[in-house]
Coordinates of C-alpha atoms and ligand atoms in Angstrom, one line a residue:
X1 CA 44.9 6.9 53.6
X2 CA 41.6 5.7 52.3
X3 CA 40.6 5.8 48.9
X4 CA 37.8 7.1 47.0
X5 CA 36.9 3.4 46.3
X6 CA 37.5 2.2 49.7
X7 CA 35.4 4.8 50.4
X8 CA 32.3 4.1 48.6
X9 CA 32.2 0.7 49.3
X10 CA 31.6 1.6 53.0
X11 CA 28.9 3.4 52.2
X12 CA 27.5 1.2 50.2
X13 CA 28.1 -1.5 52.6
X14 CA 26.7 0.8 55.1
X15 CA 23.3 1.5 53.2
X16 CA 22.8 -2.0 52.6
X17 CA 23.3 -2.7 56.0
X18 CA 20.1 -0.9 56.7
X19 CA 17.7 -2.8 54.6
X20 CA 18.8 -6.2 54.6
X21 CA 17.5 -8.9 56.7
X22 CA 20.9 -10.7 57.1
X23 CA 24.6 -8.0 57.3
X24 CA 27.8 -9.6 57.5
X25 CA 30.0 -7.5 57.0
X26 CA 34.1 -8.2 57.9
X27 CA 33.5 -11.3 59.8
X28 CA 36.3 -13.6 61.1
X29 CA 35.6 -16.9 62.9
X30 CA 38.3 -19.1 63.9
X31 CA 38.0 -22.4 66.4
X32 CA 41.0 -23.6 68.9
X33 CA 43.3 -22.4 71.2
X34 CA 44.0 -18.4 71.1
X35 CA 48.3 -19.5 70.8
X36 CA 47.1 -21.5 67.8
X37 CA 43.9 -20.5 65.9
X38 CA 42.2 -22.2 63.2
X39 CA 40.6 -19.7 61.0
X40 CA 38.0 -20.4 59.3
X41 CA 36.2 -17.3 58.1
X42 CA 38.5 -15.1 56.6
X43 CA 37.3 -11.6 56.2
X44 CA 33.3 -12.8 54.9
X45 CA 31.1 -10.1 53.4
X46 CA 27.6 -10.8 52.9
X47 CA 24.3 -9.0 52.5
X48 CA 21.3 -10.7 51.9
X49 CA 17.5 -8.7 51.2
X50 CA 14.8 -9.7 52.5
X51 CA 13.1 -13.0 51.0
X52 CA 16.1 -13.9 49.1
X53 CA 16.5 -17.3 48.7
X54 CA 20.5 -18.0 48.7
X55 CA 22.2 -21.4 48.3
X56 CA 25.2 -21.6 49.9
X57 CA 28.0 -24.1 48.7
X58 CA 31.7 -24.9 48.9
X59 CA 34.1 -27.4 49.5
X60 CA 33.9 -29.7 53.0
X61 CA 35.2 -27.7 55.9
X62 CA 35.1 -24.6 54.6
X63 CA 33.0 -23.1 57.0
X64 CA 29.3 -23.1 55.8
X65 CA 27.7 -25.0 59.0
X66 CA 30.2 -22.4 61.1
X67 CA 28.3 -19.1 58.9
X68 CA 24.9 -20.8 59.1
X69 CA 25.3 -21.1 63.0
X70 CA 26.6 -17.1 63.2
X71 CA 23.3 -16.0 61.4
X72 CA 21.3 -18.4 64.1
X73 CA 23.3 -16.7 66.8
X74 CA 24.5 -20.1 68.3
X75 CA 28.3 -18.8 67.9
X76 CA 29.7 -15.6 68.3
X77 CA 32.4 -13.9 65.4
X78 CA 35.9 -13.2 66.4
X79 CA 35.0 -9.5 64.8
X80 CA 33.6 -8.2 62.5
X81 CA 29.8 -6.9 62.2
X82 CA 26.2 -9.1 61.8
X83 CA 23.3 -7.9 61.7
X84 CA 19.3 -8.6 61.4
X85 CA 17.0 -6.2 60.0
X86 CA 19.9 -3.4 61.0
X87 CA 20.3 -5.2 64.7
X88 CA 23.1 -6.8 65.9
X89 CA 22.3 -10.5 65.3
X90 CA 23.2 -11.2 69.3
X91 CA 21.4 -14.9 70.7
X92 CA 19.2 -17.1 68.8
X93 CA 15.8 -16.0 69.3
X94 CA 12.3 -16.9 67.2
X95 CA 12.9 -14.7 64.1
X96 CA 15.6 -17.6 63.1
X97 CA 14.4 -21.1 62.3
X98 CA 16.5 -23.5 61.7
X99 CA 16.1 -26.6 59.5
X100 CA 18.5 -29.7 60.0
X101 CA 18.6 -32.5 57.8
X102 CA 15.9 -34.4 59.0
X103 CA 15.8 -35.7 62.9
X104 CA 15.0 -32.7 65.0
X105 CA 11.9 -34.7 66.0
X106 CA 11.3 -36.8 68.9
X107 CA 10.9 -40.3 68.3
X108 CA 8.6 -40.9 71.5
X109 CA 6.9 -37.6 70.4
X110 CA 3.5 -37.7 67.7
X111 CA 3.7 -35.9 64.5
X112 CA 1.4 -32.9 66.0
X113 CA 3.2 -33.1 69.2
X114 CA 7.0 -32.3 67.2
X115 CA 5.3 -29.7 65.4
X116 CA 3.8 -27.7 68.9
X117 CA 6.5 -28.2 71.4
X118 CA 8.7 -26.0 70.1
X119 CA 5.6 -23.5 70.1
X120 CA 4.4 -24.5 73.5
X121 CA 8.6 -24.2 74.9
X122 CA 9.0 -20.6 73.4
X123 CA 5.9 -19.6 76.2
X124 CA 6.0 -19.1 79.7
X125 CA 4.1 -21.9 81.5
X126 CA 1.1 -20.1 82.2
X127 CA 0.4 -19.4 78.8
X128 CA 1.4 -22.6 77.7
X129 CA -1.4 -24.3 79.3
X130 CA -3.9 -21.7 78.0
X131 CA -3.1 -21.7 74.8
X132 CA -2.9 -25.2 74.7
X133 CA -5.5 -26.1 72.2
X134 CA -4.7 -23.2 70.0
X135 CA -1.4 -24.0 69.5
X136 CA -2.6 -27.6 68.8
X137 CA -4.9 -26.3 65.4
X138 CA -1.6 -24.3 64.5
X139 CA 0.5 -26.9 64.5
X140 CA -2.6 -28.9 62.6
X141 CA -2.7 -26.0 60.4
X142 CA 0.9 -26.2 59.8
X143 CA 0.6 -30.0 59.0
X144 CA -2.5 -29.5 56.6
X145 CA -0.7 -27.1 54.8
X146 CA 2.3 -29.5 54.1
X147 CA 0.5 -32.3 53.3
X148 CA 0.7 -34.0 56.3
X149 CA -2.7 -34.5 57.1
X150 CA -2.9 -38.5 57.4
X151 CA 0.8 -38.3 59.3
X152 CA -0.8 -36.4 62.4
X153 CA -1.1 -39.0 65.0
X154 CA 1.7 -41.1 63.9
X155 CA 5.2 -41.4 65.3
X156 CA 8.2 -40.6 63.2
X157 CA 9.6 -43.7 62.4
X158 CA 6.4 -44.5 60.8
X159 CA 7.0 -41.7 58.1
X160 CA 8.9 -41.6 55.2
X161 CA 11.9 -39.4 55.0
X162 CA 10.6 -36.9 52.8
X163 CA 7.6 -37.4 54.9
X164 CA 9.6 -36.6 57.9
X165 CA 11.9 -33.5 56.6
X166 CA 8.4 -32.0 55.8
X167 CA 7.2 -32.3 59.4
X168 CA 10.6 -30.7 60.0
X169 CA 10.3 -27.9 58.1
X170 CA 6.8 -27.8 59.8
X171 CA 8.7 -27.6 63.3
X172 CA 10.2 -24.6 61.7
X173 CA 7.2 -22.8 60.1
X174 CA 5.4 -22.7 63.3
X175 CA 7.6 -20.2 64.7
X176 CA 6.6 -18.2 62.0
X177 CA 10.5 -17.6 61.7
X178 CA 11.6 -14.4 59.1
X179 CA 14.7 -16.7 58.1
X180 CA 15.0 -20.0 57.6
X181 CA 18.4 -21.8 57.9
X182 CA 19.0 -25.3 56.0
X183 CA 22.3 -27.5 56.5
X184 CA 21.9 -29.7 53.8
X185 CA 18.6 -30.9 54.6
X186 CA 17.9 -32.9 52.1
X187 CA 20.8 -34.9 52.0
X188 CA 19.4 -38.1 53.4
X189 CA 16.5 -38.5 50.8
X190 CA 16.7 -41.0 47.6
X191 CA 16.6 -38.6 44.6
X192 CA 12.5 -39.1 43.9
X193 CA 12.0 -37.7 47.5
X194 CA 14.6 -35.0 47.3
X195 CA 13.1 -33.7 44.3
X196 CA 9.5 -33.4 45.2
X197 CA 10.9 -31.7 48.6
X198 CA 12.6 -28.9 46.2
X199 CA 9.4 -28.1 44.5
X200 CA 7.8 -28.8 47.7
X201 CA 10.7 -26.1 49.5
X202 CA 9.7 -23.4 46.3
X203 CA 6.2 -23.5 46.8
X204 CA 6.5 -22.6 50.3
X205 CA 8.9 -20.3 50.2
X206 CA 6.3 -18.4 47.1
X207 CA 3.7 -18.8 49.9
X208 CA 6.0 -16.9 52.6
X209 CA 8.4 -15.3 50.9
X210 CA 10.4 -16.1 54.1
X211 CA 14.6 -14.8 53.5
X212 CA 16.1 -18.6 53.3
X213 CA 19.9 -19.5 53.2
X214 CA 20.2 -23.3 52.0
X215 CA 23.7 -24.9 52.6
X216 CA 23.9 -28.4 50.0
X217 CA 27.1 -29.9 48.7
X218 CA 24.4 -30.8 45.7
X219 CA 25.1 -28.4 43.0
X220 CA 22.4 -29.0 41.1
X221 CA 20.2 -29.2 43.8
X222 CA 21.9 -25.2 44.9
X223 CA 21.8 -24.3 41.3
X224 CA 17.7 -25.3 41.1
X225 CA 16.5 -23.6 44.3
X226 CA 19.0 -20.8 44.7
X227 CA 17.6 -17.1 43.5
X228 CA 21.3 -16.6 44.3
X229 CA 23.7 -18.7 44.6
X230 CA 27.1 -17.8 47.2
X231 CA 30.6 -20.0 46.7
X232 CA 32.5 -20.2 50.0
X233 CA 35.5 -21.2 49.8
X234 CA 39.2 -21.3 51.2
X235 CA 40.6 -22.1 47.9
X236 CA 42.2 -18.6 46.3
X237 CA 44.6 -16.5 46.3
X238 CA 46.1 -12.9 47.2
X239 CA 48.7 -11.0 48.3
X240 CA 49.8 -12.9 51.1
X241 CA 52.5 -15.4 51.8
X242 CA 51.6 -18.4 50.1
X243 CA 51.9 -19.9 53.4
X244 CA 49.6 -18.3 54.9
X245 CA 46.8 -20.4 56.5
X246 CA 43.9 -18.9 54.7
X247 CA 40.3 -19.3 56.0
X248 CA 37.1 -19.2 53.7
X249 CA 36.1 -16.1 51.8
X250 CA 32.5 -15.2 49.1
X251 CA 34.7 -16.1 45.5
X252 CA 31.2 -15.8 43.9
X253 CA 28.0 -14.5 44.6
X254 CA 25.9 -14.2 41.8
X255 CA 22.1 -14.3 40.7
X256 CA 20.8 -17.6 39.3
X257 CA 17.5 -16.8 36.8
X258 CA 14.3 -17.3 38.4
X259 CA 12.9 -20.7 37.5
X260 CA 9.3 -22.2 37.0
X261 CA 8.0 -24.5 39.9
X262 CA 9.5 -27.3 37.9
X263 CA 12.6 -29.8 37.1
X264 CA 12.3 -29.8 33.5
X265 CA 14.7 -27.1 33.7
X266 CA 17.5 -29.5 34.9
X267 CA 17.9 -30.7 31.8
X268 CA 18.4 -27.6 29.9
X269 CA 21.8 -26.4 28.5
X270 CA 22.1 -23.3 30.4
X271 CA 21.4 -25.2 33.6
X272 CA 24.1 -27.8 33.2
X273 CA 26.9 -25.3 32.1
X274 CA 25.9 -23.2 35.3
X275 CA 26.8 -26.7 37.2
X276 CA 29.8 -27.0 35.6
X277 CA 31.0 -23.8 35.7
X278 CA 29.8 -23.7 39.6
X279 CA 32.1 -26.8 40.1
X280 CA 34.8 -25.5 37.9
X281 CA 35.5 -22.6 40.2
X282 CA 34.2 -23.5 43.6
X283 CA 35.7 -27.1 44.3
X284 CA 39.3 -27.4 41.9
X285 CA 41.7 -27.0 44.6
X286 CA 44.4 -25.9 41.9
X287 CA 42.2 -23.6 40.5
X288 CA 42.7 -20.8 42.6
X289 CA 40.9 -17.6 41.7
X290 CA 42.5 -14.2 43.1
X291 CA 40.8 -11.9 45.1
X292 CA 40.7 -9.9 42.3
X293 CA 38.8 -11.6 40.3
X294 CA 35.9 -13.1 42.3
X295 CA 33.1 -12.5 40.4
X296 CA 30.6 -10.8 42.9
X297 CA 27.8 -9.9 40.3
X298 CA 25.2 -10.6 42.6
X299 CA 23.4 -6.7 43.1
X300 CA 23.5 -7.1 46.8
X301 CA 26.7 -8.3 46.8
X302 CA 29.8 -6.1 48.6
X303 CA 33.4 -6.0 49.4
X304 CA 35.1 -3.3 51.9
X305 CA 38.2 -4.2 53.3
X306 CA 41.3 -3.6 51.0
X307 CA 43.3 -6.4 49.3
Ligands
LIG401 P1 31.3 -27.1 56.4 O1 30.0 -27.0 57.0 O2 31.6 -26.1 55.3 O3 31.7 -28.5 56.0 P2 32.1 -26.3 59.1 O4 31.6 -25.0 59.3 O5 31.4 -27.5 59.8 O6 32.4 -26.6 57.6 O7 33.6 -26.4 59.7 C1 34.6 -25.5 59.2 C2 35.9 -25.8 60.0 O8 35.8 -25.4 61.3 C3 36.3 -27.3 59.9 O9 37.7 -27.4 59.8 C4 35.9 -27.8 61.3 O10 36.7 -28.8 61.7 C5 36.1 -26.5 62.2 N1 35.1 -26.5 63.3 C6 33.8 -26.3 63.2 N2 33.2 -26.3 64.4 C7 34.2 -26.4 65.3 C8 34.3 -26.4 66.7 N3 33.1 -26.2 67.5 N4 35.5 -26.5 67.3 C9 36.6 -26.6 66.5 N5 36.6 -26.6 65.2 C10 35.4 -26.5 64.6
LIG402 MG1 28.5 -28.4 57.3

């Protein structure tokens, strides 16, 4: 029998399905052998509008790189349903950039060269030579616009590593992607670098209002960017055994307050008992929330399968 709330949380599910950019909705993932699955996603509901920018954090291993590479389309879901803008999300394709933390660029390759060969690849040869210089001044463009200006003709180990996670961002931009994906791409600057990148990452994502979800095991770093911030983990509880092998589920998804482009606010009150309060119930393994009492707050946040 299905309830009335069982019920209206498939329709809602269902109408959000139809205007977000990103749907997941009942999605299992699990890695190995079929005897002997590891599962990793566990049942992960998701919805995310479009130009939402969502930081996505949770303990190591609990599946964030494995959801990040779902959305991308570079692996498939055991089941379960994931959509973009309403369509299944099926291969990776040119609406879905993805930013890695730092080296996607060639080391042989110039600045403006990284920045127009993904361009010039995504054509068919024929068009890649005539649009050769035009792709060029958008990949010029791209750099100009970033503050790369003076970087153009140089080679990447000449940069600096903010320096060079801008011209990969760059990479991205010139796809002109709807979504941008970020595993932990900051993680290999010094903290004056990473910081400037942050403000650097807002401004841009003002500019474009692109729909961003940014994995970081920095929680201050999620708690800054993030218009909403998502807690994956596979630390809970429910009504199964208690030796069942759980994988990851959403225990919180909730909306952070909108912030001015700047880092004063990190050393606010609210803004350091949001970090605590993020690490109190994301990353205590003997804290174990139930299912029941996940706080999804988040407005575009959803739940359909009975507990
Ligand atoms: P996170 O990014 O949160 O640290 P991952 O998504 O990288 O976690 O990995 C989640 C779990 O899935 C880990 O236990 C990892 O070992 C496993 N895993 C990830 N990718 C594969 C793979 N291709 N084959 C087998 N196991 C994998
Ligand atoms: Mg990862």
């Amino acid at each position: 029998m299905i309830h009335t709330s069982e019920l209206e949380a498939h329709e809602r599910a269902s109408a959000l399905s139809r205007t977000s950019m990103i749907h997941i909705q009942d999605v299992y993932k699990s890695y190995g052998p079929r005897s002997k699955p590891k599962l990793v996603l566990d049942n992960v509901d998701l919805s995310i509008a479009p130009g939402e920018l969502v930081t996505l954090v949770g303990p190591s291993g609990c599946g964030k790189s494995t959801l990040l590479k779902l959305v991308l389309g570079q692996e498939l879901p055991d089941s379960g349903k994931l959509l973009i803008e309403a369509n299944p999300a099926g291969l990776a394709d040119k609406r879905r950039g993805i930013v890695f933390q730092q080296y996607s660029l060639y080391p042989h390759l110039s600045v403006i060269d990284n920045v127009a060969l993904g361009k010039r690849l995504s054509l068919p040869l024929w068009q890649r030579i005539a649009e050769r210089k035009q792709i060029r001044e958008e990949a010029m463009f791209q750099l100009r616009n970033l503050g790369l200006e003076e970087a153009i003709g140089k080679l990447p180990h000449e940069l600096s590593g903010g320096m060079r996670q801008r011209v990969a961002v760059a990479q991205s931009l010139i796809m002109s992607p709807k979504i941008i994906l970020m595993d932990e791409p900051f993680g290999a600057l010094d903290p004056g670098s990473r910081e400037h990148t942050q403000i650097f990452l807002l401004e841009l994502w003002e500019k474009y209002k692109m729909t961003v979800i940014f994995v970081t095991h920095d929680l201050e770093e999620a708690v800054f960017l993030g218009t909403r911030l998502v807690i994956l983990s596979q630390y809970y509880s429910d009504d199964r055994d208690d030796d069942c092998r759980r994988g990851s589920r959403v225990i919180q998804d909730i909306a952070l307050s909108s912030r001015a482009l700047s880092t004063e606010v990190k050393s606010s009150p609210e803004f350091n008992a949001m970090i605590d309060h993020v690490r109190e119930i994301g990353f205590k393994p003997k804290h174990r929330l139930h299912v029941k009492d996940f706080n999804l707050s988040h407005p575009n946040s959803f739940r359909t399968l009975p507990e």
